[in-house]
PDB file of C-alpha atoms in Angstrom:
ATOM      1  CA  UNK A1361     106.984  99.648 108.212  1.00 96.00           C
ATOM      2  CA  UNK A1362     105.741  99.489 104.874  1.00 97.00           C
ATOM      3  CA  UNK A1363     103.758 102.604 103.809  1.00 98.00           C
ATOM      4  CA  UNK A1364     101.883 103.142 100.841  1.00 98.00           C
ATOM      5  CA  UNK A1365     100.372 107.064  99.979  1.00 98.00           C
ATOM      6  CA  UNK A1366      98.051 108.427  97.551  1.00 98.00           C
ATOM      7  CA  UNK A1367      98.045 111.438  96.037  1.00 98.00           C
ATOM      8  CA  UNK A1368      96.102 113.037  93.294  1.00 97.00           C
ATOM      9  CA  UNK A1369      92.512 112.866  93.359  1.00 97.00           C
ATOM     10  CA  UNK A1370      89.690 115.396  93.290  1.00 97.00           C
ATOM     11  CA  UNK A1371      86.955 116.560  91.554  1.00 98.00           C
ATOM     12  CA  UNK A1372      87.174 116.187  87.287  1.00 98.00           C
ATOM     13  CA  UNK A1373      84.750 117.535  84.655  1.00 98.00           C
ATOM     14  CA  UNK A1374      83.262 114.191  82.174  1.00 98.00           C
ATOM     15  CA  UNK A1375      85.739 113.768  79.873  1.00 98.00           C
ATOM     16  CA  UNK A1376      88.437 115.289  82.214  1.00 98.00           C
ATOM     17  CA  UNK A1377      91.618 113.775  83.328  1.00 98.00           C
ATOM     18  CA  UNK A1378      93.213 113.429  86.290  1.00 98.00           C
ATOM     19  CA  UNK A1379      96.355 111.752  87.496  1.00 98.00           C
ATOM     20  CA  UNK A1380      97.227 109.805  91.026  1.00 98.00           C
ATOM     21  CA  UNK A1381     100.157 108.854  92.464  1.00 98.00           C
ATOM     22  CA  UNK A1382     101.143 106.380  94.808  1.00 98.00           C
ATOM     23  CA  UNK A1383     104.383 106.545  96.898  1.00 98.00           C
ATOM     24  CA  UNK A1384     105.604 103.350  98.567  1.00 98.00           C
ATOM     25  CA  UNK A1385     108.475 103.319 101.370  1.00 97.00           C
ATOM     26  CA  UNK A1386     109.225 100.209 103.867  1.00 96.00           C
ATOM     27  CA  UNK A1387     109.906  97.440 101.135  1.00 95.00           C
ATOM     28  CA  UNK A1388     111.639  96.307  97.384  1.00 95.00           C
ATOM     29  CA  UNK A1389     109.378  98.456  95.703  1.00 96.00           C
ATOM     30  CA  UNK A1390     111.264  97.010  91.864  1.00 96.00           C
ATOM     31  CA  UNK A1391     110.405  93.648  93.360  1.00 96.00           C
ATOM     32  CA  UNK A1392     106.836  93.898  93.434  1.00 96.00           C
ATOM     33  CA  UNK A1393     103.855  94.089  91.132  1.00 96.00           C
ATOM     34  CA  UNK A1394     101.128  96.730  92.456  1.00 97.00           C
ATOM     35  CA  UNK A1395      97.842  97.745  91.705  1.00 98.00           C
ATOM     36  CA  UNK A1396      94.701 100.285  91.729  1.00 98.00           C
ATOM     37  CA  UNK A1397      91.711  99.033  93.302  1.00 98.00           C
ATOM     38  CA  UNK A1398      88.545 101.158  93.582  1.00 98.00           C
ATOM     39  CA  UNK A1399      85.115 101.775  95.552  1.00 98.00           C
ATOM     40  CA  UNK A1400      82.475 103.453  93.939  1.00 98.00           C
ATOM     41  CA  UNK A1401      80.427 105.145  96.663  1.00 97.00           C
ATOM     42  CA  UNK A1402      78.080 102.815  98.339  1.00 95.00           C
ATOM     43  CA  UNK A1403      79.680  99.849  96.218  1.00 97.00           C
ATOM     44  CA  UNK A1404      82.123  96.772  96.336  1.00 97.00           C
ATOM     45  CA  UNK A1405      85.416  96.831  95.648  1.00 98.00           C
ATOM     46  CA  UNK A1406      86.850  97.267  92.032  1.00 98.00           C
ATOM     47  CA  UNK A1407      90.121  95.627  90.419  1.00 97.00           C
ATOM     48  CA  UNK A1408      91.193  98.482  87.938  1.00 98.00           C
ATOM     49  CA  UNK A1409      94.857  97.813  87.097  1.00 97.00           C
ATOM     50  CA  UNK A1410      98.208  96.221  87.515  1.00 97.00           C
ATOM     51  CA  UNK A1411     101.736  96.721  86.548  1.00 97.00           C
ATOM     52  CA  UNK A1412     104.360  94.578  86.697  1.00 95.00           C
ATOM     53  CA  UNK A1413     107.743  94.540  88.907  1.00 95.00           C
ATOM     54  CA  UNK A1414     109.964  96.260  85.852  1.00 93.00           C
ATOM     55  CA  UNK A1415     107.211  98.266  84.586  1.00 91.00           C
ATOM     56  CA  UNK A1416     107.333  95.470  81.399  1.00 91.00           C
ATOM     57  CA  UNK A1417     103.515  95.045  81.660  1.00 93.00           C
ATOM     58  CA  UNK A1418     100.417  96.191  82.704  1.00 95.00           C
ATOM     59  CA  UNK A1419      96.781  95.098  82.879  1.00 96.00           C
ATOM     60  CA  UNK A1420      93.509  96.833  83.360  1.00 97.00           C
ATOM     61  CA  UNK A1421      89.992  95.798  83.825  1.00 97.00           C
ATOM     62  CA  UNK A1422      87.267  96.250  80.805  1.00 96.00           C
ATOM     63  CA  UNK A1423      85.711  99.625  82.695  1.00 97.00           C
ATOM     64  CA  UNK A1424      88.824 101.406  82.257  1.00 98.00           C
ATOM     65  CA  UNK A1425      91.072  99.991  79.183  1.00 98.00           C
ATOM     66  CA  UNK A1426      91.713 102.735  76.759  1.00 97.00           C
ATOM     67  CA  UNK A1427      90.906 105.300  78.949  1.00 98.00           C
ATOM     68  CA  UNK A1428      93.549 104.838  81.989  1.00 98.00           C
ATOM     69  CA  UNK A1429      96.877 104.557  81.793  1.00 98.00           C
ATOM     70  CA  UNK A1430      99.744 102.913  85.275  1.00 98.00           C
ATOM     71  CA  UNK A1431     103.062 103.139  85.099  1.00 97.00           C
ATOM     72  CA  UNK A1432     105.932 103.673  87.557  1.00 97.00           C
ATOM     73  CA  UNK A1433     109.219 104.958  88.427  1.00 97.00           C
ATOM     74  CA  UNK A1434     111.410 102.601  90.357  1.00 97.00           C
ATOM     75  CA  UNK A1435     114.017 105.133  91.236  1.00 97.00           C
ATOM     76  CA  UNK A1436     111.084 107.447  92.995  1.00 97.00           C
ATOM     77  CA  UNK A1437     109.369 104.466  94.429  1.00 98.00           C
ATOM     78  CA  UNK A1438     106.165 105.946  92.847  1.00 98.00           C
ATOM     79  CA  UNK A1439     103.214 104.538  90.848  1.00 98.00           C
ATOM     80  CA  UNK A1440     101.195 107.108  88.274  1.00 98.00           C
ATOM     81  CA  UNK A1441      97.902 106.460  87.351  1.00 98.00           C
ATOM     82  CA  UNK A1442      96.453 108.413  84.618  1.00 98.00           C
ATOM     83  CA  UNK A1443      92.845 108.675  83.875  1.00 98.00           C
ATOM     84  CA  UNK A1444      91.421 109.991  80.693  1.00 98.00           C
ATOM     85  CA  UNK A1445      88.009 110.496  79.436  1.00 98.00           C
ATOM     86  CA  UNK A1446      86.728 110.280  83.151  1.00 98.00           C
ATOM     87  CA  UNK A1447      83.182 109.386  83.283  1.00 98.00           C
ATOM     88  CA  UNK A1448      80.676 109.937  86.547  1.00 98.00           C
ATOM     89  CA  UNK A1449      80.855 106.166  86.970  1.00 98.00           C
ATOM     90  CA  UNK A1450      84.455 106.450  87.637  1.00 98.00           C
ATOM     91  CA  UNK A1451      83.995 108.362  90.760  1.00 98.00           C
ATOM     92  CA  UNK A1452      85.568 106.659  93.978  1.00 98.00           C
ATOM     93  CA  UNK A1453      87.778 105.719  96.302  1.00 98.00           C
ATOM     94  CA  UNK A1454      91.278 104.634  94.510  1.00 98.00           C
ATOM     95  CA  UNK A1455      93.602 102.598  96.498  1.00 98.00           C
ATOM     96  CA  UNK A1456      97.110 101.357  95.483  1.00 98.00           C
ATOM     97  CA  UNK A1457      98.106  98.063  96.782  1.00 98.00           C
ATOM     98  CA  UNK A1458     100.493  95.502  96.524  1.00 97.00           C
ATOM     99  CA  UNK A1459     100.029  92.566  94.446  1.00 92.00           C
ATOM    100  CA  UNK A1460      96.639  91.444  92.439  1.00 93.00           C
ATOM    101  CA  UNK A1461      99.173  90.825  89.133  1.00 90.00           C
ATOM    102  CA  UNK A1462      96.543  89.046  86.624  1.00 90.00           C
ATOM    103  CA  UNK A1463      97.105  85.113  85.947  1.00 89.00           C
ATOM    104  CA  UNK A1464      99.517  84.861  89.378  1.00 89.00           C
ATOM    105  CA  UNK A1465      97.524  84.362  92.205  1.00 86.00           C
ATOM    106  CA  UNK A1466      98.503  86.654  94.407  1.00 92.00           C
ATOM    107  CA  UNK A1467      97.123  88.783  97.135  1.00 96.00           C
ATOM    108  CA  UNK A1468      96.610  92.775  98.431  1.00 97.00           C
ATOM    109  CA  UNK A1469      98.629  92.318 101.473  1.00 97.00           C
ATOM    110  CA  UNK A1470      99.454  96.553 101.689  1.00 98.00           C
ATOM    111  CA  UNK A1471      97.155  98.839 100.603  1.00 98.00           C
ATOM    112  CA  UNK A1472      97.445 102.704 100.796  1.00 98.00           C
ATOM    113  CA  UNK A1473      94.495 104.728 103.088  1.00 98.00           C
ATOM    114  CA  UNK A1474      92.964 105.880  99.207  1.00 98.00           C
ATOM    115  CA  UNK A1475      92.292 109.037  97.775  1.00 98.00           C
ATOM    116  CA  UNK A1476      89.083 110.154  96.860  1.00 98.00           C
ATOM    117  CA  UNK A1477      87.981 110.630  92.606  1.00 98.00           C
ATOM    118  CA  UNK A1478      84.657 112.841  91.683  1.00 98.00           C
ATOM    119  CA  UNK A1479      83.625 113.192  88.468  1.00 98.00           C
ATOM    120  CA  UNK A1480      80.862 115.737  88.159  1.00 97.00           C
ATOM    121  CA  UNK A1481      80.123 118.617  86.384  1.00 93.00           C
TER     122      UNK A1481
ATOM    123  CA  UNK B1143      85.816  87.197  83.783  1.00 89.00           C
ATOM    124  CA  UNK B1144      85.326  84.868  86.891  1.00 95.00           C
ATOM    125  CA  UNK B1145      82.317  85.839  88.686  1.00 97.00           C
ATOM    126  CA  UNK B1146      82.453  85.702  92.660  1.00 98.00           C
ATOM    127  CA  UNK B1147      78.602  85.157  94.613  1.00 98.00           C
ATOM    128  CA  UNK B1148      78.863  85.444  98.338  1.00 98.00           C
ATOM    129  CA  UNK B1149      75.997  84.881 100.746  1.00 98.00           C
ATOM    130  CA  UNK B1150      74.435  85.972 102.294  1.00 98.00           C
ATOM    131  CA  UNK B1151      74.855  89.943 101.550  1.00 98.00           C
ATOM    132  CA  UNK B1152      74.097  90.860 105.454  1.00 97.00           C
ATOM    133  CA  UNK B1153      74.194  89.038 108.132  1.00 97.00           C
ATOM    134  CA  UNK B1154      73.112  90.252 111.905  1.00 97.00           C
ATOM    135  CA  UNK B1155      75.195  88.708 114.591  1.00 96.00           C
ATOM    136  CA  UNK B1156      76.126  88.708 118.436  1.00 95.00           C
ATOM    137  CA  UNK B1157      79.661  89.150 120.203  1.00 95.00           C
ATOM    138  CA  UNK B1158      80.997  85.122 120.504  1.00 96.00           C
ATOM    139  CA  UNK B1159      78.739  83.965 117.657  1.00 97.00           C
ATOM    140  CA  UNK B1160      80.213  81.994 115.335  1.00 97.00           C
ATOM    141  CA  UNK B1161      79.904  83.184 111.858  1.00 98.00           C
ATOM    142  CA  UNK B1162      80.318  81.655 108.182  1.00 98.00           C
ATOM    143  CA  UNK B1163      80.360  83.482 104.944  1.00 98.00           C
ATOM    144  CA  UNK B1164      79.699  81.509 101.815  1.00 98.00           C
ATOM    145  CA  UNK B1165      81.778  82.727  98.322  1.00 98.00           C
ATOM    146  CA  UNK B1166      81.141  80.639  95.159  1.00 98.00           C
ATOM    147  CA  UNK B1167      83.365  80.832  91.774  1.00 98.00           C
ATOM    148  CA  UNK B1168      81.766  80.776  88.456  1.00 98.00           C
ATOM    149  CA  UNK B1169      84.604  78.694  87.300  1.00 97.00           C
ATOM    150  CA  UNK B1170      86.772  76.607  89.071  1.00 97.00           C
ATOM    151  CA  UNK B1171      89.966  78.671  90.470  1.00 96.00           C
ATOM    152  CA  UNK B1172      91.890  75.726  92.591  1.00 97.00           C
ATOM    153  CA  UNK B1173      92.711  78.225  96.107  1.00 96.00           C
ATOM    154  CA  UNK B1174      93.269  80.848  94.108  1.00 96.00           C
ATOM    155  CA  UNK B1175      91.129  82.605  96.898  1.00 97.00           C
ATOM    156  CA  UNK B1176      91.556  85.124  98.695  1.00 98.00           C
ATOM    157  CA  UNK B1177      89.156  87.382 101.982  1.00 98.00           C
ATOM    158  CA  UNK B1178      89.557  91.051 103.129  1.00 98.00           C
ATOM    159  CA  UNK B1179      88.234  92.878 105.939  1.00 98.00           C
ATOM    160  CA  UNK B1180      87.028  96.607 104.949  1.00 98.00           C
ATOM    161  CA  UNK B1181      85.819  98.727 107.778  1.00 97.00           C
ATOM    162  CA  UNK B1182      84.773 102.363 106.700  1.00 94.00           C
ATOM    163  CA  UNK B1183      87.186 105.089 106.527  1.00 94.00           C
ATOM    164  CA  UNK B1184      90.167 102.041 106.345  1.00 97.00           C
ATOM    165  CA  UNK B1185      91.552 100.571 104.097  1.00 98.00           C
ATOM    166  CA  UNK B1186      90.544  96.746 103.291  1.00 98.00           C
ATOM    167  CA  UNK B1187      92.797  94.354 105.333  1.00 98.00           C
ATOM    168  CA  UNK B1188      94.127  90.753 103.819  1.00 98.00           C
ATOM    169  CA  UNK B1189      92.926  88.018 106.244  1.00 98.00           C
ATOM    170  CA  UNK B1190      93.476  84.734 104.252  1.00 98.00           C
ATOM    171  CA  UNK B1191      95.366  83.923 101.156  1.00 97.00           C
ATOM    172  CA  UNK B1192      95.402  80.865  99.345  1.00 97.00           C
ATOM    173  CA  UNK B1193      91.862  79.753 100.524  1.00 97.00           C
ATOM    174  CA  UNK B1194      93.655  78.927 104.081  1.00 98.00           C
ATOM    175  CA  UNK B1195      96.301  80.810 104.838  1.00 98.00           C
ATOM    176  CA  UNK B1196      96.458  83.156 107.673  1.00 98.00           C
ATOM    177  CA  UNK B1197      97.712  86.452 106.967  1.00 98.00           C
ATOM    178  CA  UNK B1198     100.369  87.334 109.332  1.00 97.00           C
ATOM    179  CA  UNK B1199      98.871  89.053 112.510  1.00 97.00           C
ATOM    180  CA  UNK B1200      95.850  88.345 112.144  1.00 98.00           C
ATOM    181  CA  UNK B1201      93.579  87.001 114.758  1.00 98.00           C
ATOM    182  CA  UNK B1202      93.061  82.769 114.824  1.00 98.00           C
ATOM    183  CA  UNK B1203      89.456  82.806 115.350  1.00 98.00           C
ATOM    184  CA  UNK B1204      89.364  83.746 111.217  1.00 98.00           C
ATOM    185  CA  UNK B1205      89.798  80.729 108.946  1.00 98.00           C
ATOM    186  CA  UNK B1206      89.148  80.091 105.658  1.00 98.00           C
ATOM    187  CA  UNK B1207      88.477  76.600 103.943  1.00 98.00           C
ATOM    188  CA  UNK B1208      87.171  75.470 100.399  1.00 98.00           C
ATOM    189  CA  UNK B1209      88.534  74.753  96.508  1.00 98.00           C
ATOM    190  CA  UNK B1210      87.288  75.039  92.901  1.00 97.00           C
ATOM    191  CA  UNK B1211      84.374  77.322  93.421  1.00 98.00           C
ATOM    192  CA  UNK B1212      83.061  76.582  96.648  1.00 98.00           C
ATOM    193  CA  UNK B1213      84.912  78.344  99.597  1.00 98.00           C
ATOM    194  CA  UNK B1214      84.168  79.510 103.469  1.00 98.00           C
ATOM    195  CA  UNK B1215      85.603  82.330 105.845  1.00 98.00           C
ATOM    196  CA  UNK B1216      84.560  81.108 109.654  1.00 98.00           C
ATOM    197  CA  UNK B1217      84.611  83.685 112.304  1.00 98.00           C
ATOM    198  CA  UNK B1218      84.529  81.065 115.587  1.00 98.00           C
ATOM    199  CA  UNK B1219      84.168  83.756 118.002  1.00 97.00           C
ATOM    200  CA  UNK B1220      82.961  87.357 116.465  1.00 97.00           C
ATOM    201  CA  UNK B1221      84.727  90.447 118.516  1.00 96.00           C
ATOM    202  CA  UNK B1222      83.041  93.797 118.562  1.00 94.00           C
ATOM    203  CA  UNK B1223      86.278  95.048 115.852  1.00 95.00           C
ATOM    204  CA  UNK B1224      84.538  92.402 113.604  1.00 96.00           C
ATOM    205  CA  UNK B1225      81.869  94.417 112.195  1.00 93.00           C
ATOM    206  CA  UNK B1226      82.992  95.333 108.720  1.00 97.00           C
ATOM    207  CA  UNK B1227      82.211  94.237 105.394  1.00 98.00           C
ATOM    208  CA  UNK B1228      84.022  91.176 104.111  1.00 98.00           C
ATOM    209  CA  UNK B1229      85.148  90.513 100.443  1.00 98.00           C
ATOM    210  CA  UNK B1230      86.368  87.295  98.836  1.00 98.00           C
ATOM    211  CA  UNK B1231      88.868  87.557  95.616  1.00 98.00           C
ATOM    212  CA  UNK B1232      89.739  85.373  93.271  1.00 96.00           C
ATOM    213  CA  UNK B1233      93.426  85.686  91.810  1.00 91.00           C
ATOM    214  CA  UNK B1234      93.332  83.262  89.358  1.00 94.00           C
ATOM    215  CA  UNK B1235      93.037  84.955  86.166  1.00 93.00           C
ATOM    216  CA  UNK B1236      91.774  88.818  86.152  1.00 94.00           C
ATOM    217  CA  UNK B1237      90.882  89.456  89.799  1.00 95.00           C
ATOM    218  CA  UNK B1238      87.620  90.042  90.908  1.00 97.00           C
ATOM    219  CA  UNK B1239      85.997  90.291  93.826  1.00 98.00           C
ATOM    220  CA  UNK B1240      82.456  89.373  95.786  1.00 98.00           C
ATOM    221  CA  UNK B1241      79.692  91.686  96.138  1.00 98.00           C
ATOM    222  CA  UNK B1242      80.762  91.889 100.155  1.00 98.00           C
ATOM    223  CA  UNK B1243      79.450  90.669 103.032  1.00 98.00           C
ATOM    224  CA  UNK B1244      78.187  93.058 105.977  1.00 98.00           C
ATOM    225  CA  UNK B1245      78.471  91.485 109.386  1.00 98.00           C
ATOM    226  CA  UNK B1246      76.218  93.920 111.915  1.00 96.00           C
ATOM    227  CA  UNK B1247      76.108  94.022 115.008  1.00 86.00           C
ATOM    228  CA  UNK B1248      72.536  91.875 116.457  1.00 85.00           C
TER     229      UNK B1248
END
């Protein structure tokens, strides 16, 4: 069964940081690109960022270049998503999933439960 | 980017009604199209890929039709576990996704 888990959110000053993790189990995690999608509250859903099978690459949407930062560790099966200079409208719901690599048209077809971001002072 | 419109934004509906949801491209993006499920508290769910394609396991009354910018997702029964809010995506270039679709219950 393939499992994906979220760790690391919470509640973040402005111009905090805070970092989430994403733990995947149940498939070739160095075969697959991933990504962080998020939901504002009472919003859509948000592309924010995608990383590449190796690691090689990564892409993030306007709203967050700069400021946020994916990587992962194949060995530990884990994806790291660092967030700097967090703003209120970054506050939401952040899900890791599998797939949604720019330019390839590809597909979510796993997506962790999410973990919940507040930015507030 | 590639902007994704769906229509309408809400839709009221009966168990065993049939339902469409409209999602239009800004750009052309071949099938490069894809629909989720999103029920609160979950996760979203991958229904169709590809414009067509039927995600493994899920139910055959949801189908999805349509390329360039103009593309469909056709409940032909709806089932109480059908009220959520439904997304299109496009994965042709950056994704994006529709504004949603919330399918209540009539």
């Amino acid at each position: 069964e393939v499992q994906l888990v979220e760790s690391g959110g919470g509640v973040a000053q402005p111009g905090g940081s805070l970092r989430l993790s994403c733990v995947v189990s149940g498939l070739t995690f160095r075969n697959y690109a991933m990504s962080w999608v998020r939901q504002a509250p009472g919003k859509g859903l948000e592309w924010v960022a995608a990383i590449g099978a190796s690691g090689g690459s990564s892409h993030y949407a306007d709203s967050v270049k700069g400021r946020f930062s994916f990587s992962r560790d194949n060995s530990k099966n884990t994806l790291y998503l660092q967030m700097n200079s967090l703003r209120a409208e970054d506050t939401g719901v952040y899900y890791c999933a599998k797939g949604l690599l720019p330019y390839t048209g590809s597909y979510a077809d796993y997506w962790g439960q999410g973990t919940l971001v507040t930015v507030s002072s | 980017d590639i902007q994704m419109t769906q229509s309408p934004s809400s839709l009221s509906a009966s168990v065993g009604d049939r339902v469409t949801i409209t999602c239009r491209a800004s750009q052309s993006i071949k099938t490069s199209l894809n629909w989720y499920q999103h029920q609160p508290g979950k996760p979203p769910k991958l229904l169709i890929y590809a414009a067509s394609g039927l995600q493994s396991g899920v139910p055959s009354r949801f189908s999805g039709s349509g390329s360039g910018t103009h593309f469909t997702l056709t409940i032909s029964s709806l089932q109480p576990e059908d009220f959520a809010t439904y997304y299109c995506q496009q994965s042709s270039t950056v994704p994006t996704f529709g504004q949603g679709t919330r399918v209540e219950i009539q």
